[in-house]
Coordinates of C-alpha atoms and ligand atoms in Angstrom, one line a residue:
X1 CA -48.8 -6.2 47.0
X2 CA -47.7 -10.2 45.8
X3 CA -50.4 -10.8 43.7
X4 CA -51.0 -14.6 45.1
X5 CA -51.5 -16.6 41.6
X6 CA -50.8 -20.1 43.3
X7 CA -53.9 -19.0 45.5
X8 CA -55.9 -17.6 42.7
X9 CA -56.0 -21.0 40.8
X10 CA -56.8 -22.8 43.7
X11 CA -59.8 -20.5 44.5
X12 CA -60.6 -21.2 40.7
X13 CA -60.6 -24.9 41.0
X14 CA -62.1 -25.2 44.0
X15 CA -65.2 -23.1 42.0
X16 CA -64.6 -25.5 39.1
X17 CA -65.1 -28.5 41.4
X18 CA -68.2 -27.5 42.7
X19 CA -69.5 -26.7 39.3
X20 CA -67.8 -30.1 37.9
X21 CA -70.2 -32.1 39.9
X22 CA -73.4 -30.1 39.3
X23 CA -73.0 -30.9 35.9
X24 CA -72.6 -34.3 36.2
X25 CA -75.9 -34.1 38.5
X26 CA -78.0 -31.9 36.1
X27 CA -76.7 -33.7 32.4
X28 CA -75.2 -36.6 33.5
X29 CA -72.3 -35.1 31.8
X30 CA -68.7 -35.7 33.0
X31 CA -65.6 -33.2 31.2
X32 CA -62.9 -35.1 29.8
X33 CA -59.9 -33.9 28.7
X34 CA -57.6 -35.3 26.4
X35 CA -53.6 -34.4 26.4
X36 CA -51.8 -35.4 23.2
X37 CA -48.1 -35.7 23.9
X38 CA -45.7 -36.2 21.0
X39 CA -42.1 -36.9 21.6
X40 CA -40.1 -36.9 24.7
X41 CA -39.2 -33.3 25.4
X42 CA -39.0 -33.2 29.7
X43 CA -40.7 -29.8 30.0
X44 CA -43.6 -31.0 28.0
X45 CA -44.0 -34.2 30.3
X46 CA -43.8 -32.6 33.4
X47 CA -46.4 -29.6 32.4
X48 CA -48.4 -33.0 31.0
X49 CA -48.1 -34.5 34.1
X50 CA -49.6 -31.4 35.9
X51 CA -52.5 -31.0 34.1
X52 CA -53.8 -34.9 34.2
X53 CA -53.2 -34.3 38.0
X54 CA -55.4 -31.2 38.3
X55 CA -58.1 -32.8 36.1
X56 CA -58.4 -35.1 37.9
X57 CA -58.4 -33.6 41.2
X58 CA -61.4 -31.3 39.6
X59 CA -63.1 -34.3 39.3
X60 CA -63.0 -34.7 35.1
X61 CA -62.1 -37.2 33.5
X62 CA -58.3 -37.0 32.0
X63 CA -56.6 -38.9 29.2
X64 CA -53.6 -38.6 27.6
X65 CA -52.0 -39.8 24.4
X66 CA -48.4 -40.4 24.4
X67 CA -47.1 -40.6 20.6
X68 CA -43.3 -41.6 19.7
X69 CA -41.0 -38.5 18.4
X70 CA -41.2 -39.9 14.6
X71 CA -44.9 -39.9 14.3
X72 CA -45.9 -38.3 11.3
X73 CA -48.2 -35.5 10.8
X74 CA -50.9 -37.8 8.9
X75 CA -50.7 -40.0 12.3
X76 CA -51.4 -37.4 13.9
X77 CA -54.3 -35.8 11.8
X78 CA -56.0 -39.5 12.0
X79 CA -55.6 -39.3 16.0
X80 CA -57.2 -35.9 16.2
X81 CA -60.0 -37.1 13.8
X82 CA -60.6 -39.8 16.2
X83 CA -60.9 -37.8 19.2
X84 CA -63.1 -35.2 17.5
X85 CA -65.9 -37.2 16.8
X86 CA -65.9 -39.0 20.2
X87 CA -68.3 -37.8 22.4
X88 CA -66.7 -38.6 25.8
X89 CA -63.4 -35.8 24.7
X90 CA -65.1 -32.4 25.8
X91 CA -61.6 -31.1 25.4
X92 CA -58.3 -32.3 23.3
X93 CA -55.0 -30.2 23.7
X94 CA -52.2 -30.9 21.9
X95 CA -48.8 -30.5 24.0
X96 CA -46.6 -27.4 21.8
X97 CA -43.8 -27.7 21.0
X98 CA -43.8 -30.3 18.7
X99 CA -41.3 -32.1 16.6
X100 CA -39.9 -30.1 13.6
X101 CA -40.8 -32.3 10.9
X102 CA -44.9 -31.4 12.1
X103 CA -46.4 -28.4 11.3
X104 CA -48.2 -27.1 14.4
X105 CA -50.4 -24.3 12.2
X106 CA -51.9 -27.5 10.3
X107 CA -52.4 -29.4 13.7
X108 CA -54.1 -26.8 15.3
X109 CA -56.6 -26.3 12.6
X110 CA -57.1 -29.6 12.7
X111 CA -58.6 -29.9 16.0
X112 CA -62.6 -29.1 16.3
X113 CA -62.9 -25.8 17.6
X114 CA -65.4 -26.5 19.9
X115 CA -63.2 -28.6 21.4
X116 CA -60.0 -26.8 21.0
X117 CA -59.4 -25.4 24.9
X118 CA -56.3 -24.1 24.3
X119 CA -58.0 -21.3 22.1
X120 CA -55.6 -21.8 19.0
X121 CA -57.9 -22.6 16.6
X122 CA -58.6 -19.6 13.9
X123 CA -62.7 -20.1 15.0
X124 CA -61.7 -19.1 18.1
X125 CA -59.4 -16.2 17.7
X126 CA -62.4 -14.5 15.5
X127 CA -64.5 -15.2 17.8
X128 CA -62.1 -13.3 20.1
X129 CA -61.6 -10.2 18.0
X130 CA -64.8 -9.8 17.3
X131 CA -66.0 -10.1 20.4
X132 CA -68.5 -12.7 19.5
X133 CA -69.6 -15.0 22.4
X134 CA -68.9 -18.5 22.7
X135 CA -65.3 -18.2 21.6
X136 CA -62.6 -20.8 23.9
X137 CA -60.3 -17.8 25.1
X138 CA -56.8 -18.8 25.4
X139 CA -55.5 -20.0 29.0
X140 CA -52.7 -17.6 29.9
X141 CA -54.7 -14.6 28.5
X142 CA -57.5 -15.7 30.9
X143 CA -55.4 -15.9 33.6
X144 CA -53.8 -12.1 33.2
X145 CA -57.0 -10.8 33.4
X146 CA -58.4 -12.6 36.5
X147 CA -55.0 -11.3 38.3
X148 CA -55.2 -8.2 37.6
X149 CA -58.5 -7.8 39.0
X150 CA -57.7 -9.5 42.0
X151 CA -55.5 -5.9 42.7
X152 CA -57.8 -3.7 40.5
X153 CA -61.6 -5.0 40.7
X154 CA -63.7 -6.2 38.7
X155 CA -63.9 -2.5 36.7
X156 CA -61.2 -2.2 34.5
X157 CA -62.6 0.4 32.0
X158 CA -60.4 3.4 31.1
X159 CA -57.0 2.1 32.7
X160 CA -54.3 1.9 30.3
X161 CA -52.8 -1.3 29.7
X162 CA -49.6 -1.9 27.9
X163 CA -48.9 -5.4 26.5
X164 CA -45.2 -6.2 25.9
X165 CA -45.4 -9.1 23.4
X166 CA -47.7 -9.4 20.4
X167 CA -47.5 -13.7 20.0
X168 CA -50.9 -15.6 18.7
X169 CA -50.7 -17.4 22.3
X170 CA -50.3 -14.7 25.1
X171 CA -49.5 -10.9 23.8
X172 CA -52.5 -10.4 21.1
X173 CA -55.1 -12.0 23.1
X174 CA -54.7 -11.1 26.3
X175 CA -54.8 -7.2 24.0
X176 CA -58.1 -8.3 23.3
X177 CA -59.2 -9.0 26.4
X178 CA -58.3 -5.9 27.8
X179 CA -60.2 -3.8 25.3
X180 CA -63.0 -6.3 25.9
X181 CA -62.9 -4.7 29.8
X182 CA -62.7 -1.4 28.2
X183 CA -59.4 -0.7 28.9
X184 CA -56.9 1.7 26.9
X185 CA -54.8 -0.5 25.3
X186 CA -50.9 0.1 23.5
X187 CA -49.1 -3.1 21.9
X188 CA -45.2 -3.4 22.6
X189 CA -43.1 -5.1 20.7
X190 CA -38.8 -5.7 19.4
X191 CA -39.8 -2.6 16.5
X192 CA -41.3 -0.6 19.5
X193 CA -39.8 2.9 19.5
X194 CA -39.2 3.9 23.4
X195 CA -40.5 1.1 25.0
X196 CA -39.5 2.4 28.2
X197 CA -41.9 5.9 27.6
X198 CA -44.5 3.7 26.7
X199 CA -44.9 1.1 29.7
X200 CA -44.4 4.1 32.1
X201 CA -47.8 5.4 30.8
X202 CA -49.3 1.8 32.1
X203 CA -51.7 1.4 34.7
X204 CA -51.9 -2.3 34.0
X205 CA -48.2 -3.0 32.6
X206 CA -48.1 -6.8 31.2
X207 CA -44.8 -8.7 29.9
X208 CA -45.0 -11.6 27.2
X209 CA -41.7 -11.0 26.4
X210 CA -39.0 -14.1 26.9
X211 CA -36.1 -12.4 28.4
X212 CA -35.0 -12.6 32.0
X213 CA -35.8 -9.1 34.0
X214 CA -36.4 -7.5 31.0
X215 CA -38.6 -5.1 32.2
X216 CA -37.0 -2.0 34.4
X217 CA -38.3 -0.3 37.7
X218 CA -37.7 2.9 36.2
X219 CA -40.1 1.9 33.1
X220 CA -42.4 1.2 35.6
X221 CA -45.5 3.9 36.9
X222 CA -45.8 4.2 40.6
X223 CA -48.8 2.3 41.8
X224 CA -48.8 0.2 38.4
X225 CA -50.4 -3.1 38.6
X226 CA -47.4 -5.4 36.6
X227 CA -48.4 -8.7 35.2
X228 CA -45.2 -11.2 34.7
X229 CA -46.3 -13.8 32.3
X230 CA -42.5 -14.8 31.1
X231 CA -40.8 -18.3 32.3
X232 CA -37.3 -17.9 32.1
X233 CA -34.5 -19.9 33.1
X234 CA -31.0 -18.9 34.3
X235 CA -28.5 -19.6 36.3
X236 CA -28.4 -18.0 39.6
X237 CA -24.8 -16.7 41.0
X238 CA -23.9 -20.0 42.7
X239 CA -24.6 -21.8 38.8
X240 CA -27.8 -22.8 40.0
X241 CA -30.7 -23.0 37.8
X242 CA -33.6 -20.4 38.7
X243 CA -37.0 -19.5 37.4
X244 CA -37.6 -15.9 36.7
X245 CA -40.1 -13.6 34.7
X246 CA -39.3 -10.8 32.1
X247 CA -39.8 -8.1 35.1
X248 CA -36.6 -7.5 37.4
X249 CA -39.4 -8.3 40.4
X250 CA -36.6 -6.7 43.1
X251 CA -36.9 -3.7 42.2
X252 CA -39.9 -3.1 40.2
X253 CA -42.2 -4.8 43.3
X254 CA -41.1 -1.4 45.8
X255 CA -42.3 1.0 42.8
X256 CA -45.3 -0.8 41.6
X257 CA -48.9 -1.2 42.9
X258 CA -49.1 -5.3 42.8
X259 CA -47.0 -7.2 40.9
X260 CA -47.4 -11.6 40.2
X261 CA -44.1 -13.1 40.9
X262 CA -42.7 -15.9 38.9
X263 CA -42.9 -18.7 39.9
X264 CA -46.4 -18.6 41.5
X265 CA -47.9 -15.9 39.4
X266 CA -49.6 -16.5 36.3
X267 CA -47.9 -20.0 35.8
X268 CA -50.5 -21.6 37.9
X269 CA -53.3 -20.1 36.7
X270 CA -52.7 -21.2 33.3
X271 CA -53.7 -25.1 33.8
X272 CA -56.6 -23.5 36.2
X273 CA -58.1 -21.4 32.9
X274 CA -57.6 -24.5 30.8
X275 CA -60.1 -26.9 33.3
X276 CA -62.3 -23.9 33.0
X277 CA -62.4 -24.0 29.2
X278 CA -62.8 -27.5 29.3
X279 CA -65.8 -27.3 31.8
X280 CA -67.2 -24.6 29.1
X281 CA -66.5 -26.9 26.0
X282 CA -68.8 -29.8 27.9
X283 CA -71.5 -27.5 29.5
X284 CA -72.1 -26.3 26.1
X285 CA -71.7 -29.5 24.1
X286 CA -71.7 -32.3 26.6
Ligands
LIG1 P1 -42.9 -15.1 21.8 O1 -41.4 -15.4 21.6 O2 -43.8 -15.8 20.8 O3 -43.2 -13.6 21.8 C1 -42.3 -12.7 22.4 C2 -42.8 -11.3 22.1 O4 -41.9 -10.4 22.8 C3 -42.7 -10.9 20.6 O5 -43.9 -10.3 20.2 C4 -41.5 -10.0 20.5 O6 -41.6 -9.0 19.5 C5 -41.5 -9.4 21.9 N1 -40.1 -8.9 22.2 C6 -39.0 -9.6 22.1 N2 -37.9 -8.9 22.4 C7 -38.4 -7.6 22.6 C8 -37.8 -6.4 23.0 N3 -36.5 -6.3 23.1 N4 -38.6 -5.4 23.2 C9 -40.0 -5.5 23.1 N5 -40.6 -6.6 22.7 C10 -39.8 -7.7 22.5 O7 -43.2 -15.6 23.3 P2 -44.6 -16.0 24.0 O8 -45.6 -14.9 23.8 O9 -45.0 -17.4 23.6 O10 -44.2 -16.1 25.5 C11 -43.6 -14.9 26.2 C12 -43.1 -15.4 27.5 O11 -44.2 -15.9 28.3 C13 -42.1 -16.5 27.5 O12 -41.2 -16.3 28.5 C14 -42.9 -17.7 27.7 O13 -42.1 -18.8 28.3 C15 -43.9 -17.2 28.7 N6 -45.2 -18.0 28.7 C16 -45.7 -18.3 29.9 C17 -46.9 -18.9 30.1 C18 -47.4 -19.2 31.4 O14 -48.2 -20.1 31.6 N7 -47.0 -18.4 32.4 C19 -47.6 -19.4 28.9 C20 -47.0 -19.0 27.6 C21 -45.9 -18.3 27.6 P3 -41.7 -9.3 17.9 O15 -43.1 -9.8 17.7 O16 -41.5 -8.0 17.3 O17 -40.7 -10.3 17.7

């Protein structure tokens, strides 16, 4: 089975919509999210571009704040002190990468962490590892978990996972969210001693890796459920640019249970997660 992430977020927004405007009915209170957009790296403005596009089409309100490449950090920290205190941002997410000369760990503690729905901000991590409610999960995270029910069910308790990938953004907490569904759950990573033994023990294999079919049909248990979160671009034999994961999805899709390709997989679900975090961040402080 193609586990259908294009559909998935769709189904999600469509949710979010409906919820979108009984908020406005109940509190009067429309979600607005604000994109902060330093530089002029072309990946960044088109993923930018994305996300004002599907705010909108939720029915939230969407800014963005385009900021030349040299802005300095203490521009920045004065725009982010701005937005914090104004009641209308339910939601502010600053664009990564940024320029070198900025220090993203600063900028990310910088931003409120009730408002931070990208799920950076130390507040929220803690939250996340202990388990407390009210924490803003991160978006990719999110969107592993919601795809690997769509195969599994809503009961993941007692499944192995295996998580290649141990990064503040995807790898550790999407971990945590599996343990948070009671799963069994094994950390990969570059020191990882037989990675291969390891991820054929999975049930729910996931890949945060970076590296082009990276992950192996023979690594792969029969009937797993594989999660493909990488975005990785290489040429194809004709020198043409393509988008692949970090699974080899030809021959890993015949062994495995369900598998998300990429693109189409967890990509789209990412900006589908972040509406939903910012629809949390105004229900609860709108
Ligand atoms: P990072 O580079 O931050 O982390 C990669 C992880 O993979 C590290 O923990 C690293 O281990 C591990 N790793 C690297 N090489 C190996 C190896 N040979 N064996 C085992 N583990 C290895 O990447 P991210 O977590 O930010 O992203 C991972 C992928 O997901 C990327 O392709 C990225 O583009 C994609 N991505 C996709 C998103 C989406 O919306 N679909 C969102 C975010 C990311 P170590 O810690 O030891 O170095």
């Amino acid at each position: 089975m193609i586990i259908d992430g294009k559909q998935a977020a769709a189904d999600l927004r469509k949710t979010l919509t409906l919820q979108v405007a009984q908020l406005k009915k109940d509190k009067g209170t429309v979600p607005g999210l604000t994109v902060v957009l330093v530089g002029e790296d072309p990946a960044s403005e088109v993923y930018v571009r994305n996300k004002i596009k599907q705010t909108r089409d939720v029915g939230m309100i969407s800014n963005e704040i385009k900021l030349p490449h040299d802005t300095s950090q203490i521009q920045l920290l004065a725009e982010l002190q701005q937005l914090n205190s104004d009641d209308a941002v339910h939601g502010i997410l600053v664009q990564l990468p940024l320029p070198n000369h900025i220090d993203e760990s600063v900028i990310i503690a910088a931003i409120a962490p009730h408002k931070d729905v990208d799920g950076f901000h130390a507040m929220n991590s803690g939250r996340l590892l202990n388990g407390e409610p009210g924490a803003l999960v991160p978006c990719t995270p999110q969107g592993c978990i919601i795809l690997a029910k769509q195969h599994l069910g809503e009961d993941l308790s007692g499944l192995h996972a295996v998580v290649i990938g141990r990064s503040n953004i995807v790898g550790k907490p999407v971990a945590l969210l599996l343990l948070q569904e009671n799963c069994t759950v094994t950390i990969a990573h570059s020191r990882t001693k037989n990675l291969a033994g390891i991820c054929q023990q999975a049930d729910i294999l996931i890949a945060a890796v970076g590296r082009a079919n990276f992950v192996q049909a023979s690594w792969v248990k029969p009937g797993a459920t594989v999660i493909d979160v990488g975005i990785n671009h290489i040429e194809n034999e004709s020198g043409k640019a393509k988008l692949v994961g970090d699974v080899d999805f030809a021959n890993v899709a015949p062994v495995c249970g369900a598998i998300t390709p990429v693109p189409g997989g967890v990509g789209p679900m990412t900006i589908a997660c972040l509406l939903k975090n910012t629809l949390i961040a105004a229900s609860t402080n709108g």
